[in-house]
PDB file of C-alpha atoms in Angstrom:
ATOM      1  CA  UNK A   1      17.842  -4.170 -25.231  1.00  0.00           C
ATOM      2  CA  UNK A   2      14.692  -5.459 -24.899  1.00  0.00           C
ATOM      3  CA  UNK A   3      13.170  -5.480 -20.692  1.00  0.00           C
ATOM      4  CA  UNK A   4      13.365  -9.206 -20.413  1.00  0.00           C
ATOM      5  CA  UNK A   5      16.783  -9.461 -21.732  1.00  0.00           C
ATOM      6  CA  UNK A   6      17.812  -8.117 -18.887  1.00  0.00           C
ATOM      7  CA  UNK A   7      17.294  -8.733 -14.940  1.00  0.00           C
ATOM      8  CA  UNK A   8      14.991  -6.146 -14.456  1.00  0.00           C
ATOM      9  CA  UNK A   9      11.475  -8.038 -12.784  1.00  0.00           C
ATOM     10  CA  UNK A  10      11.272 -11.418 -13.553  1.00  0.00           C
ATOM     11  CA  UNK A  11      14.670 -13.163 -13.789  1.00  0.00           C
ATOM     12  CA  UNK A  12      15.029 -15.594 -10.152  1.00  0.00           C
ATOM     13  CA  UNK A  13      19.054 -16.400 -10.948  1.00  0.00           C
ATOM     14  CA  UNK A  14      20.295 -12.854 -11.384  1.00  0.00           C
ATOM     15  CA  UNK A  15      19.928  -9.242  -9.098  1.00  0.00           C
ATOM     16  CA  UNK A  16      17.453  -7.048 -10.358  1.00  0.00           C
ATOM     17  CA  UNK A  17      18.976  -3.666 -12.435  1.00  0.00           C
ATOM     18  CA  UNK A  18      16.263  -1.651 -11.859  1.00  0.00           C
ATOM     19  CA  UNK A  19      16.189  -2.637  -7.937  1.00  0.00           C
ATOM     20  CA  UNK A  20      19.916  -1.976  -7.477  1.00  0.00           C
ATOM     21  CA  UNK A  21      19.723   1.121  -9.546  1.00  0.00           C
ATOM     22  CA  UNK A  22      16.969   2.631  -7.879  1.00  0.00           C
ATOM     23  CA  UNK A  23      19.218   2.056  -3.831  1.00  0.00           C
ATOM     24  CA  UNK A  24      22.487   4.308  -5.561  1.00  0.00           C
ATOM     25  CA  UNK A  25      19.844   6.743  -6.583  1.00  0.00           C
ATOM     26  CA  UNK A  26      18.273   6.640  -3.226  1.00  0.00           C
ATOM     27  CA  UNK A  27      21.703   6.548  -1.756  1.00  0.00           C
ATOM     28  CA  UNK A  28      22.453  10.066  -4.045  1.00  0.00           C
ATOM     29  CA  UNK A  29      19.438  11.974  -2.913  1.00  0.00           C
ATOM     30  CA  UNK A  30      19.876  11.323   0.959  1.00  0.00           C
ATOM     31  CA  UNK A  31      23.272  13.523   0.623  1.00  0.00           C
ATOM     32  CA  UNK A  32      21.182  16.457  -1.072  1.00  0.00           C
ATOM     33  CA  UNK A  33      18.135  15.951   1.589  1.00  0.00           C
ATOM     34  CA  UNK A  34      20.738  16.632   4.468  1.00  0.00           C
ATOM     35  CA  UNK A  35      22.027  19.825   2.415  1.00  0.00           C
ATOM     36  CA  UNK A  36      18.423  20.711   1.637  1.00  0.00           C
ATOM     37  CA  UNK A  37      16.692  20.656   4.826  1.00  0.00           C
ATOM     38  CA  UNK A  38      14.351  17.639   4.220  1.00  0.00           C
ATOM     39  CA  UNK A  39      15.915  15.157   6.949  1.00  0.00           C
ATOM     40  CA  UNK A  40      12.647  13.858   7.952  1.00  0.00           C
ATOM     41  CA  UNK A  41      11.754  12.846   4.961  1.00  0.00           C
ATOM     42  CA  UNK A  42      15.069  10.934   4.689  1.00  0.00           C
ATOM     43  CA  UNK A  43      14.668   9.428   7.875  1.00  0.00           C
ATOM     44  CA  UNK A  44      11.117   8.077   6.734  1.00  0.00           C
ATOM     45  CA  UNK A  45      12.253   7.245   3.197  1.00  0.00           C
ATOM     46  CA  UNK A  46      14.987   5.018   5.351  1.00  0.00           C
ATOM     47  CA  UNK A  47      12.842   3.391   7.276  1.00  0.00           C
ATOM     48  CA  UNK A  48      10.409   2.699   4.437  1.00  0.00           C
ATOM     49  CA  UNK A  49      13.138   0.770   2.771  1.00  0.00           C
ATOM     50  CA  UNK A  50      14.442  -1.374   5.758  1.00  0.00           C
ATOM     51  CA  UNK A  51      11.125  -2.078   6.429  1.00  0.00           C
ATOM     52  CA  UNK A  52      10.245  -3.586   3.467  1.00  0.00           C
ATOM     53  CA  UNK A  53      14.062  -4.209   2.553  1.00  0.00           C
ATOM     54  CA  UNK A  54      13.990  -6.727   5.907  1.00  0.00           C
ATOM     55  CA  UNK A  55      10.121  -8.446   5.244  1.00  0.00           C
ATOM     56  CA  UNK A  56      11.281  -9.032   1.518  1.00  0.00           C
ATOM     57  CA  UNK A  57      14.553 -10.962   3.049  1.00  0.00           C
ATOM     58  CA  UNK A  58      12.214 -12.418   5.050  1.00  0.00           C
ATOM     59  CA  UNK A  59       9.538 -13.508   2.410  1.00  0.00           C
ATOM     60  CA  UNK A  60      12.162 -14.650   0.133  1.00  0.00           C
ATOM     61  CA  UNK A  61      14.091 -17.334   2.375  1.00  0.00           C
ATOM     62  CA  UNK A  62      10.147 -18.325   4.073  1.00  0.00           C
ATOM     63  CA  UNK A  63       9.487 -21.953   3.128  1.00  0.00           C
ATOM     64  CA  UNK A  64       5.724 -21.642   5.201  1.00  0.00           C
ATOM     65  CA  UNK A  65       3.888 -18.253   5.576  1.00  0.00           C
ATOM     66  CA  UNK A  66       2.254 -17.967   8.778  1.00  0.00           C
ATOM     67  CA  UNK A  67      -1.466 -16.716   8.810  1.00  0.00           C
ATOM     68  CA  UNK A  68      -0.950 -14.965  12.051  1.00  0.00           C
ATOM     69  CA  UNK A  69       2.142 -13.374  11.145  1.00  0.00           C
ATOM     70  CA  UNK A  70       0.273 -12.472   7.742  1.00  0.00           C
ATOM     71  CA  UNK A  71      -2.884 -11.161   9.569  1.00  0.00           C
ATOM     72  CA  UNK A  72      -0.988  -9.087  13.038  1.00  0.00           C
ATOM     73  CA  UNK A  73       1.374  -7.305  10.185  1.00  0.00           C
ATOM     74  CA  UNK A  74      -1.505  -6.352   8.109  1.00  0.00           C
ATOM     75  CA  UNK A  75      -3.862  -5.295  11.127  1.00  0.00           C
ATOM     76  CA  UNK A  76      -1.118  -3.590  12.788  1.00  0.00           C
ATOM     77  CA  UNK A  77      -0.055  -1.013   9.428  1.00  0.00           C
ATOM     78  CA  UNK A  78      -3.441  -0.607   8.739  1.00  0.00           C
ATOM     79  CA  UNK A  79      -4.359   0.325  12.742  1.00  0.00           C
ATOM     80  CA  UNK A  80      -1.246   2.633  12.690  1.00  0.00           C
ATOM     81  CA  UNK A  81      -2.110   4.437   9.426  1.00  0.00           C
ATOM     82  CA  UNK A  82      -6.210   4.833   9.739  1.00  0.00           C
ATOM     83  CA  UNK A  83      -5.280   6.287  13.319  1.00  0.00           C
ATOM     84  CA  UNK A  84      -1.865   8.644  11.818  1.00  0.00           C
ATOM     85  CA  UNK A  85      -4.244  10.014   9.112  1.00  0.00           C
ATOM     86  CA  UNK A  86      -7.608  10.816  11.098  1.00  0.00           C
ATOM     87  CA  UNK A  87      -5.011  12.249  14.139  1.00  0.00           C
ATOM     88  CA  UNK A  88      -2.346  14.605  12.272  1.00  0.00           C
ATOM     89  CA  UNK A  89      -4.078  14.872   8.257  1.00  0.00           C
ATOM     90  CA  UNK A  90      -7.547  15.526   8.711  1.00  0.00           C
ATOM     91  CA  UNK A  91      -7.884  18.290  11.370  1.00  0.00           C
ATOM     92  CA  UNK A  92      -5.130  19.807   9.114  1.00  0.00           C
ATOM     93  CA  UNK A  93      -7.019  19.941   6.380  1.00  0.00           C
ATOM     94  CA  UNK A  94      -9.843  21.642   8.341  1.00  0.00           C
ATOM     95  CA  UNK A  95      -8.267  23.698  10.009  1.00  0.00           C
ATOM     96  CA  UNK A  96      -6.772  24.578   7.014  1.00  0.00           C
ATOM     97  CA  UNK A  97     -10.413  24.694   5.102  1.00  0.00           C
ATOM     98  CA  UNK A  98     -11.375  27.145   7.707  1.00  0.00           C
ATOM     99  CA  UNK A  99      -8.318  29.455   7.835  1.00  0.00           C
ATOM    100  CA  UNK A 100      -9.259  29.594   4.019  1.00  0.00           C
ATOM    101  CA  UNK A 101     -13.016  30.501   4.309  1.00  0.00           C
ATOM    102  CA  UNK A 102     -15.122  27.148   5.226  1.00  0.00           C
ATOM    103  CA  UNK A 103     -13.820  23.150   6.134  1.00  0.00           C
ATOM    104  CA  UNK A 104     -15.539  22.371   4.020  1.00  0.00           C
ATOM    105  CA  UNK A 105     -12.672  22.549   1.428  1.00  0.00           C
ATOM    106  CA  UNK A 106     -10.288  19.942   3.244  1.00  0.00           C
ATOM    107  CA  UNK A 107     -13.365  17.965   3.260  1.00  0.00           C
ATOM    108  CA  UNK A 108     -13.254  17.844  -0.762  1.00  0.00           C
ATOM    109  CA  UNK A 109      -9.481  16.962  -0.844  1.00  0.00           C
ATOM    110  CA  UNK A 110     -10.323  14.260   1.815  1.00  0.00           C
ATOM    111  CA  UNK A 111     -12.967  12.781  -1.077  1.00  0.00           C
ATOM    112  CA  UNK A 112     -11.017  13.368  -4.060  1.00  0.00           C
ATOM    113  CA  UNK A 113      -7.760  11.545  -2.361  1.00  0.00           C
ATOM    114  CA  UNK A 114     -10.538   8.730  -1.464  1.00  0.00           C
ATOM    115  CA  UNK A 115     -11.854   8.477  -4.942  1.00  0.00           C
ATOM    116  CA  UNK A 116      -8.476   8.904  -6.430  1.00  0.00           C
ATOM    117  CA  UNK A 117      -6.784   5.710  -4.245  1.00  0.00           C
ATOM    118  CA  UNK A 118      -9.516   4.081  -4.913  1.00  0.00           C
ATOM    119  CA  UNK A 119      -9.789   4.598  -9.312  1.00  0.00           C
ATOM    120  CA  UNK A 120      -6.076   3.979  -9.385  1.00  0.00           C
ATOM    121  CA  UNK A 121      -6.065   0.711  -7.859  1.00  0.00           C
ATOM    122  CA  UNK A 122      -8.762  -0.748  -9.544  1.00  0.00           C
ATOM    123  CA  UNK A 123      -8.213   0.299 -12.470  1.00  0.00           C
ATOM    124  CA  UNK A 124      -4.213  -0.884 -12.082  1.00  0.00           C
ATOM    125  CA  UNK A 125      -5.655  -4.355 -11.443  1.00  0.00           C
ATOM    126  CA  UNK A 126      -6.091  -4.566 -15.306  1.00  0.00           C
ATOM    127  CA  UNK A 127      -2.391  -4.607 -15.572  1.00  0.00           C
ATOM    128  CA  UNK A 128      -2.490  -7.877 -13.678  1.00  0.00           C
ATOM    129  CA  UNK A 129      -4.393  -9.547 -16.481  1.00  0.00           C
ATOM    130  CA  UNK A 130      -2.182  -8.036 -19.181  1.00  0.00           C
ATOM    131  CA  UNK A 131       0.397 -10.224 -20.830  1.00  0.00           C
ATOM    132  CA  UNK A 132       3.618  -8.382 -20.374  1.00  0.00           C
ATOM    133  CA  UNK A 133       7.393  -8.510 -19.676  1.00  0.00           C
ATOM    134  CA  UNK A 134       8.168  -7.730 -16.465  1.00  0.00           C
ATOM    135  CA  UNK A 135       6.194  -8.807 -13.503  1.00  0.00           C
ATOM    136  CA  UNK A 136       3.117  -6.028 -12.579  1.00  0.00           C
ATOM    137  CA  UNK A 137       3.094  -7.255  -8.996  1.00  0.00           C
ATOM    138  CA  UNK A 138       6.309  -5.219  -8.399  1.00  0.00           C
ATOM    139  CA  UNK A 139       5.353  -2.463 -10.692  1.00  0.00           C
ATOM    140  CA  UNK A 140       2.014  -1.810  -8.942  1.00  0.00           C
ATOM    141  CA  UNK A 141       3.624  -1.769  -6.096  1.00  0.00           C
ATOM    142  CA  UNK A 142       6.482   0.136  -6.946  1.00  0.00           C
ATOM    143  CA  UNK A 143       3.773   2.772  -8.133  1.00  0.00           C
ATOM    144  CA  UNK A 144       1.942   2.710  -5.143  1.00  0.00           C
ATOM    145  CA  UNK A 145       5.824   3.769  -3.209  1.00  0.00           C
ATOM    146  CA  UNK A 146       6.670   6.457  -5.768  1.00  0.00           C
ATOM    147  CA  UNK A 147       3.325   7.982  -4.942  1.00  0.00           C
ATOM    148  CA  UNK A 148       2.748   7.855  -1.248  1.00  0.00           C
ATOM    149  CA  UNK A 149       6.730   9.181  -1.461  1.00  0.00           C
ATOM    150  CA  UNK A 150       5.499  12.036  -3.875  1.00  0.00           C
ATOM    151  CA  UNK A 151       2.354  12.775  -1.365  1.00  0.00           C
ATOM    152  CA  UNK A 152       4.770  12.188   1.819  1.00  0.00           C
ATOM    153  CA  UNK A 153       6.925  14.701   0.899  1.00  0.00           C
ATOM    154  CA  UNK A 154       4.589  17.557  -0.137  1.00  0.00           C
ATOM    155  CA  UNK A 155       3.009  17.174   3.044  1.00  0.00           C
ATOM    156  CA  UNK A 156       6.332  17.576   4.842  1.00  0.00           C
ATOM    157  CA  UNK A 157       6.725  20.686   2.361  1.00  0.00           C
ATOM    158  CA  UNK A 158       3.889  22.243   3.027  1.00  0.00           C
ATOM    159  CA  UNK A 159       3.945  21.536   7.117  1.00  0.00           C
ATOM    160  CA  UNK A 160       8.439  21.484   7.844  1.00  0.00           C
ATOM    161  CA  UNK A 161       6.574  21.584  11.906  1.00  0.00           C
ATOM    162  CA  UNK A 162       4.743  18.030  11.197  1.00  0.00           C
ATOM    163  CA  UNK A 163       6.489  15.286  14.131  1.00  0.00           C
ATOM    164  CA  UNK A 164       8.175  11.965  12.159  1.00  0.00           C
ATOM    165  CA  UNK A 165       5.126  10.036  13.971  1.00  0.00           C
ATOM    166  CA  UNK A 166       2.964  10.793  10.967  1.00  0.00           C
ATOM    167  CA  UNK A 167       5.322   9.650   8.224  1.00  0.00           C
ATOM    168  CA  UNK A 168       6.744   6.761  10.180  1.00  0.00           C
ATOM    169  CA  UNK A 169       3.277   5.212  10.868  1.00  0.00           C
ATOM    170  CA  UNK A 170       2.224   5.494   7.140  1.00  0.00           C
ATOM    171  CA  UNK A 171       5.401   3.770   5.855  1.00  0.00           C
ATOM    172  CA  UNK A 172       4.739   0.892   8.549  1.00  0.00           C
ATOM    173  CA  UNK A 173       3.122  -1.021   5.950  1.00  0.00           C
ATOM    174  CA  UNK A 174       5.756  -1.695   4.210  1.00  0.00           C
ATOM    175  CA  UNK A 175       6.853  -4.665   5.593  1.00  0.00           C
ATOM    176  CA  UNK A 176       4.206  -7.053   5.750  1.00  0.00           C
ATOM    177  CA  UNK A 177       3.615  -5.586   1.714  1.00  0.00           C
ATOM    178  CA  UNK A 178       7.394  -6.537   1.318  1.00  0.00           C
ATOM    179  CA  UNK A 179       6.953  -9.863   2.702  1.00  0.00           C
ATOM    180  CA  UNK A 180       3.648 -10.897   1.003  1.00  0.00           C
ATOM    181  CA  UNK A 181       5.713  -9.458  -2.292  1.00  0.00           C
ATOM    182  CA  UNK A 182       8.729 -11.605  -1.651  1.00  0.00           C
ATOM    183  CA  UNK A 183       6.653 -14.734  -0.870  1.00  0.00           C
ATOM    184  CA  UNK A 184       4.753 -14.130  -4.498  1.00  0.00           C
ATOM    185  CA  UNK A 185       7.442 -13.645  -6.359  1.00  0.00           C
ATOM    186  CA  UNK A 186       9.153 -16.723  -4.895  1.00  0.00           C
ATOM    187  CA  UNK A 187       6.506 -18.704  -5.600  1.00  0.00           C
ATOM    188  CA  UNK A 188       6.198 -17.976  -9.334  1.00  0.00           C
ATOM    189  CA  UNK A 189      10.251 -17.989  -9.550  1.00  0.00           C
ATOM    190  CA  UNK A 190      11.276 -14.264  -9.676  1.00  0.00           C
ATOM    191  CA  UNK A 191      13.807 -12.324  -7.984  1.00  0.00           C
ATOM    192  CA  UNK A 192      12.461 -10.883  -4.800  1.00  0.00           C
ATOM    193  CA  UNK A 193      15.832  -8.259  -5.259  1.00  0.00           C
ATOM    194  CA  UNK A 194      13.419  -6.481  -8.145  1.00  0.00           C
ATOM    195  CA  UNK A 195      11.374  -5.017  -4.782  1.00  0.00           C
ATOM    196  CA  UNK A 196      14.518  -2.910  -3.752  1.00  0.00           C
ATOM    197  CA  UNK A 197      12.390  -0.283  -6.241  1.00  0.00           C
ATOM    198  CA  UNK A 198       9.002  -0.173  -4.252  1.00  0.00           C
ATOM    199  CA  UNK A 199      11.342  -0.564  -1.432  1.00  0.00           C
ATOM    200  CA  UNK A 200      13.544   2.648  -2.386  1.00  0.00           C
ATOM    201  CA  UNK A 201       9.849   4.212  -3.679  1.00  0.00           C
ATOM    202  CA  UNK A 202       9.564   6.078  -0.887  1.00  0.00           C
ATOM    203  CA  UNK A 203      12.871   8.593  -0.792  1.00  0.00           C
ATOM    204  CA  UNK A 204      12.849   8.526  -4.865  1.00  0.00           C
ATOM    205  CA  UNK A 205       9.895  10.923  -4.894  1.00  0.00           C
ATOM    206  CA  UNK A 206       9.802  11.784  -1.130  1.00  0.00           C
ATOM    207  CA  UNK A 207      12.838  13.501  -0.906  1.00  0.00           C
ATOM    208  CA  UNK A 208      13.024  16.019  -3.915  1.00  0.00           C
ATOM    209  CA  UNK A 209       9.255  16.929  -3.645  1.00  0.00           C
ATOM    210  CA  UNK A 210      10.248  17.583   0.482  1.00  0.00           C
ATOM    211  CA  UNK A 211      12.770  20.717  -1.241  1.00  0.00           C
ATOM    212  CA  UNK A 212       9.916  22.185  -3.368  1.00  0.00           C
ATOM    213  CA  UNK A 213       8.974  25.124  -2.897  1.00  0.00           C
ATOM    214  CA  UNK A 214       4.787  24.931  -1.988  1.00  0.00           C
ATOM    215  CA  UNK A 215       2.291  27.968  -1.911  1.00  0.00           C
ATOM    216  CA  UNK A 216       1.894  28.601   1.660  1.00  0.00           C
ATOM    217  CA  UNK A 217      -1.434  29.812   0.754  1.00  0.00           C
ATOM    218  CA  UNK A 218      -4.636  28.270   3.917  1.00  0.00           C
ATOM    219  CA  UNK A 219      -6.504  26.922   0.460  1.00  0.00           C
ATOM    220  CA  UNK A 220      -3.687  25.373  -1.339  1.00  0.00           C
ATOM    221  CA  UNK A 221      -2.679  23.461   1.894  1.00  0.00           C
ATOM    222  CA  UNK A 222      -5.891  22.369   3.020  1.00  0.00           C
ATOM    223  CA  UNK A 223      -6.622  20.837  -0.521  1.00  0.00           C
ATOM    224  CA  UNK A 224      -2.862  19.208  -0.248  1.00  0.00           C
ATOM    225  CA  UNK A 225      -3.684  18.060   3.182  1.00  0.00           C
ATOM    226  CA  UNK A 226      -7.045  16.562   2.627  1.00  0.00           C
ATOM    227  CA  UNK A 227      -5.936  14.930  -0.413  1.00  0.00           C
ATOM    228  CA  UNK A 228      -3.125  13.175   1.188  1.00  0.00           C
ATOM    229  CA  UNK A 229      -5.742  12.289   4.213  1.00  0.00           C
ATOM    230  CA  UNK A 230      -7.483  10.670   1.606  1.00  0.00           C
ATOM    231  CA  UNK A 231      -5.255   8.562  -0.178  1.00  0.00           C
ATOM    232  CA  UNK A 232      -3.072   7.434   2.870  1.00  0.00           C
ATOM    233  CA  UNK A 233      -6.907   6.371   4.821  1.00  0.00           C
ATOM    234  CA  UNK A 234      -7.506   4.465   1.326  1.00  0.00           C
ATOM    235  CA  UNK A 235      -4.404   2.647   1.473  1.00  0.00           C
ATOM    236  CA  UNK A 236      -5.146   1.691   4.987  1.00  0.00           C
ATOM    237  CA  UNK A 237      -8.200   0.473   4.752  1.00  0.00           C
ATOM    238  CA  UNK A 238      -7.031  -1.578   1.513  1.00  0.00           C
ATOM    239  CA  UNK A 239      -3.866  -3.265   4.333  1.00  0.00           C
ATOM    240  CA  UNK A 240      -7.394  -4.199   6.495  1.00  0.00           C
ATOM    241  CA  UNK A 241      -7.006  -7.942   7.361  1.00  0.00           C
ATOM    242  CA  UNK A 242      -9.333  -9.476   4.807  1.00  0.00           C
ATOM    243  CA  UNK A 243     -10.187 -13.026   6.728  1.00  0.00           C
ATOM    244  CA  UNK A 244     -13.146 -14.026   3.408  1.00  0.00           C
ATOM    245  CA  UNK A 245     -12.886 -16.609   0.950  1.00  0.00           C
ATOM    246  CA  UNK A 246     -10.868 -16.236  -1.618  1.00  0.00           C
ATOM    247  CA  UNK A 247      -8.671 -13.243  -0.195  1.00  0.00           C
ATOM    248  CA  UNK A 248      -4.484 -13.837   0.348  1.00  0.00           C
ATOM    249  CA  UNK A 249      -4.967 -14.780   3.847  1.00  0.00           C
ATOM    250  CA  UNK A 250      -7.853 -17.490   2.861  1.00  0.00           C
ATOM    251  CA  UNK A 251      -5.523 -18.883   0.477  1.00  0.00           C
ATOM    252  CA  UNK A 252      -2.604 -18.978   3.440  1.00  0.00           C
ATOM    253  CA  UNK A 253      -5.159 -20.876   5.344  1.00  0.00           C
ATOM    254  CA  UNK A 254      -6.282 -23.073   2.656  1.00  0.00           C
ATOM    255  CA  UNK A 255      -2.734 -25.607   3.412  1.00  0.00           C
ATOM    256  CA  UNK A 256      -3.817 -25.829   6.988  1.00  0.00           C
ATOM    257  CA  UNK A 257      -6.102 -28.618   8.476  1.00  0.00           C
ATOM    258  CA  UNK A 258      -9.338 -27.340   9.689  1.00  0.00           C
ATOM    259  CA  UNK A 259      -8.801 -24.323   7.781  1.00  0.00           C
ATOM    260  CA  UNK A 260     -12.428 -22.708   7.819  1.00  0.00           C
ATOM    261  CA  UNK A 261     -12.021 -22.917  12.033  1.00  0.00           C
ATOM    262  CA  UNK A 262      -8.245 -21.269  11.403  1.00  0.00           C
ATOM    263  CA  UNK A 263     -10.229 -18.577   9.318  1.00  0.00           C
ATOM    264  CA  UNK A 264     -12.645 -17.678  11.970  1.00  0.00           C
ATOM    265  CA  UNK A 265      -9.870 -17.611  14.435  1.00  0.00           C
ATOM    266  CA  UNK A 266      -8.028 -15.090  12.638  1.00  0.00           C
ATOM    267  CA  UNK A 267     -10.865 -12.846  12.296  1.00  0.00           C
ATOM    268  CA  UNK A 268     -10.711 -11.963  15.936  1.00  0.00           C
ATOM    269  CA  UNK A 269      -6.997 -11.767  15.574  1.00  0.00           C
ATOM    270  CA  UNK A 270      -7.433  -9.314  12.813  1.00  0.00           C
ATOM    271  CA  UNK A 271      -9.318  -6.800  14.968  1.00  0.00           C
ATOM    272  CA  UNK A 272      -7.632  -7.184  17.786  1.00  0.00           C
ATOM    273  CA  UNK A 273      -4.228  -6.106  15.646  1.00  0.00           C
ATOM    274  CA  UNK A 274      -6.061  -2.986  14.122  1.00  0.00           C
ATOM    275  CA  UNK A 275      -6.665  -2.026  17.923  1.00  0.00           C
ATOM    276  CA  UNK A 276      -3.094  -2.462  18.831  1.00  0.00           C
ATOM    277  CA  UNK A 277      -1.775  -0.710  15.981  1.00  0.00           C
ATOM    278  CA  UNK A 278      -3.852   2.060  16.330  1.00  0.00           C
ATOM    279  CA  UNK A 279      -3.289   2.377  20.328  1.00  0.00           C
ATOM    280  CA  UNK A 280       0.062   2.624  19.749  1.00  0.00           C
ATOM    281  CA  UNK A 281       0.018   5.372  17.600  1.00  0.00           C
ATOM    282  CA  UNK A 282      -2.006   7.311  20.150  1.00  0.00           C
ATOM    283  CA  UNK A 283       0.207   5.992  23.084  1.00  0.00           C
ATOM    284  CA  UNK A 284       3.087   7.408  21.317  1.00  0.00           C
ATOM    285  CA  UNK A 285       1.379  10.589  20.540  1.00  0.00           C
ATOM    286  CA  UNK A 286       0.668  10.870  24.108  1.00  0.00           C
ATOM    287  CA  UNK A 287       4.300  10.093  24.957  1.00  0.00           C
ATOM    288  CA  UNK A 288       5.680  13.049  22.399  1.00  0.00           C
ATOM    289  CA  UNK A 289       3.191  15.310  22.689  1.00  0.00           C
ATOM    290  CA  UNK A 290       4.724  18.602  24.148  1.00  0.00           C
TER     291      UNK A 290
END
C-alpha cells in the first residue's frame, strides 16, 4: 500500500498509523527499560513525549499563536539546554580528554557534534523542497527525536552516575517544537496526531541504546561526550528566538498591527527568556547539588 493511502503524515480526518504505532512501541520498551536498568532514560523519554504530546494538543486546537508565548518557549529550551550542555557535557568531555592523555580530544568531539548538527540540518532542508508523500516537517523532526534519543541514551550509557537534570533540560524543547509543529500542520490541513512519532522519538532510540553495553575506555567517552556536547549546543542555539524578518516569529507578528514595534519588543523578550531558562537550570543545580 502505497504511504499516502494510508494515514501516515498528511491525512487531517483520520489518526496517524505511524504516530499511534510508534506510542505501543514506546509503551513496549518502557517495561524492558525498568527490567534493564535504564529508568532515567525512561523517565526523560516520558517527559519528552508529554511535553511535546501536550504543546501539539495545544497547537492543534490554537485558533491565534501568540508571539510571546512563541518567543518565552523558544528562549526558555534554548536557555535551559546551552546552560545543561556547557554545565554537565563539556567538562565531561575534558575531563575525559585528559584522563585519556590531553582535552584536547573532547574538544574534537565538541567540533565534530557542532559540524555534524549543523551538515544534517541544512542539508535536511532540501527535503523541504522535495515533492513527496508524506509531510517532511514531521519527518525532520521526527529525525531530529530519534537522534537526540540515540545520543541521550549513550550518554546515560556511558555515565549510569549523570543526575536527570541534564536529560530533562535537553528534552525541554520539545514543547514549544510540538506546538509550532501542530500549528503548521493545522494550517496546511494535516493531522497534528502524525507528531506522536517525534513525540515518542525520544524513548524509541533512547531507551535500547541506554542497555548497550559502551567501552568504558577515558578516550571512547570523552569523544562520546564531546560529541553529544556538540550536537545538543547546536540544537540549542538553532531553538534561539530568531526576532528578523522573515523568521517564524516575524511571520507570527506579521497579523498584528504595528508589527515592526511588536518585533522589537520581542527582541528584549527573547533575551530576557534565554536568561531565565538558563538561571533555572543553574538554580536547580544549586538546589540538587550534593
Amino acid at each position: 500500500m502505497a504511504i499516502n493511502e494510508i494515514p501516515v503524515f498528511n491525512n487531517s480526518e483520520r489518526l496517524s498509523v505511524v504516530g499511534l504505532g510508534s506510542v505501543v512501541a514506546l509503551v513496549a520498551l518502557s517495561a524492558l527499560a525498568v527490567t534493564g536498568d535504564a529508568r532515567k532514560v525512561l523517565v526523560i523519554s516520558w517527559v519528552a513525549f508529554l511535553a511535546m504530546g501536550v504543546g501539539a494538543w495545544l497547537g492543534g486546537r490554537s485558533t491565534d499563536t501568540s508571539p510571546y508565548r512563541l518567543v518565552w518557549g523558544y528562549g526558555l529550551a534554548s536557555g535551559a539546554m546551552v546552560t545543561s550542555a556547557a554545565m554537565f557535557l563539556v567538562p565531561q568531555a575534558m575531563g575525559l580528554g585528559t584522563a585519556a592523555g590531553t582535552p584536547r580530544i573532547g574538544g574534537i568531539g565538541i567540533a565534530v557534534g557542532i559540524i555534524a548538527g549543523y551538515g544534517t540540518h541544512t542539508i535536511g532542508h532540501r527535503l523541504t523542497h522535495v515533492e513527496t508523500s508524506f509531510d517532511t516537517t514531521t519527518a525532520a523532526i521526527a529525525a531530529h527525536a530519534l537522534s537526540a534519543g540515540l545520543i541521550i541514551g549513550i550518554v546515560y550509557a556511558s555515565m549510569p552516575t549523570l543526575g536527570l537534570l541534564l536529560g530533562l533540560a535537553i528534552v525541554s524543547h520539545k514543547g514549544p517544537a510540538g506546538y509550532a509543529a501542530a500549528r503548521r500542520l493545522r494550517r496546511e490541513g494535516k493531522s497534528p496526531t502524525a507528531l506522536l512519532l517525534p513525540a515518542a522519538g525520544v524513548g524509541l532510540t533512547g531507551i535500547p541504546s541506554a542497555m548497550l553495553p559502551v567501552p568504558q575506555t577515558p578516550l571512547t567517552n570523552a569523544l562520546v561526550f564531546g560529541f553529544a556536547a556538540g550536537i545538543f549546543l547546536h540544537v540549542a542555539m538553532d531553538f534561539l528566538p530568531n526576532c528578523e524578518a522573515g523568521s517564524e516569529i516575524d511571520e507570527v507578528c506579521s497579523l498584528h498591527e504595528h508589527s515592526h514595534d511588536l518585533l522589537d519588543e520581542l527582541r528584549t523578550h527573547a533575551v530576557g527568556s534565554t536568561v531565565v531558562g538558563a538561571a533555572l537550570v543553574v538554580a536547580a543545580w544549586v538546589v540538587v547539588a550534593p
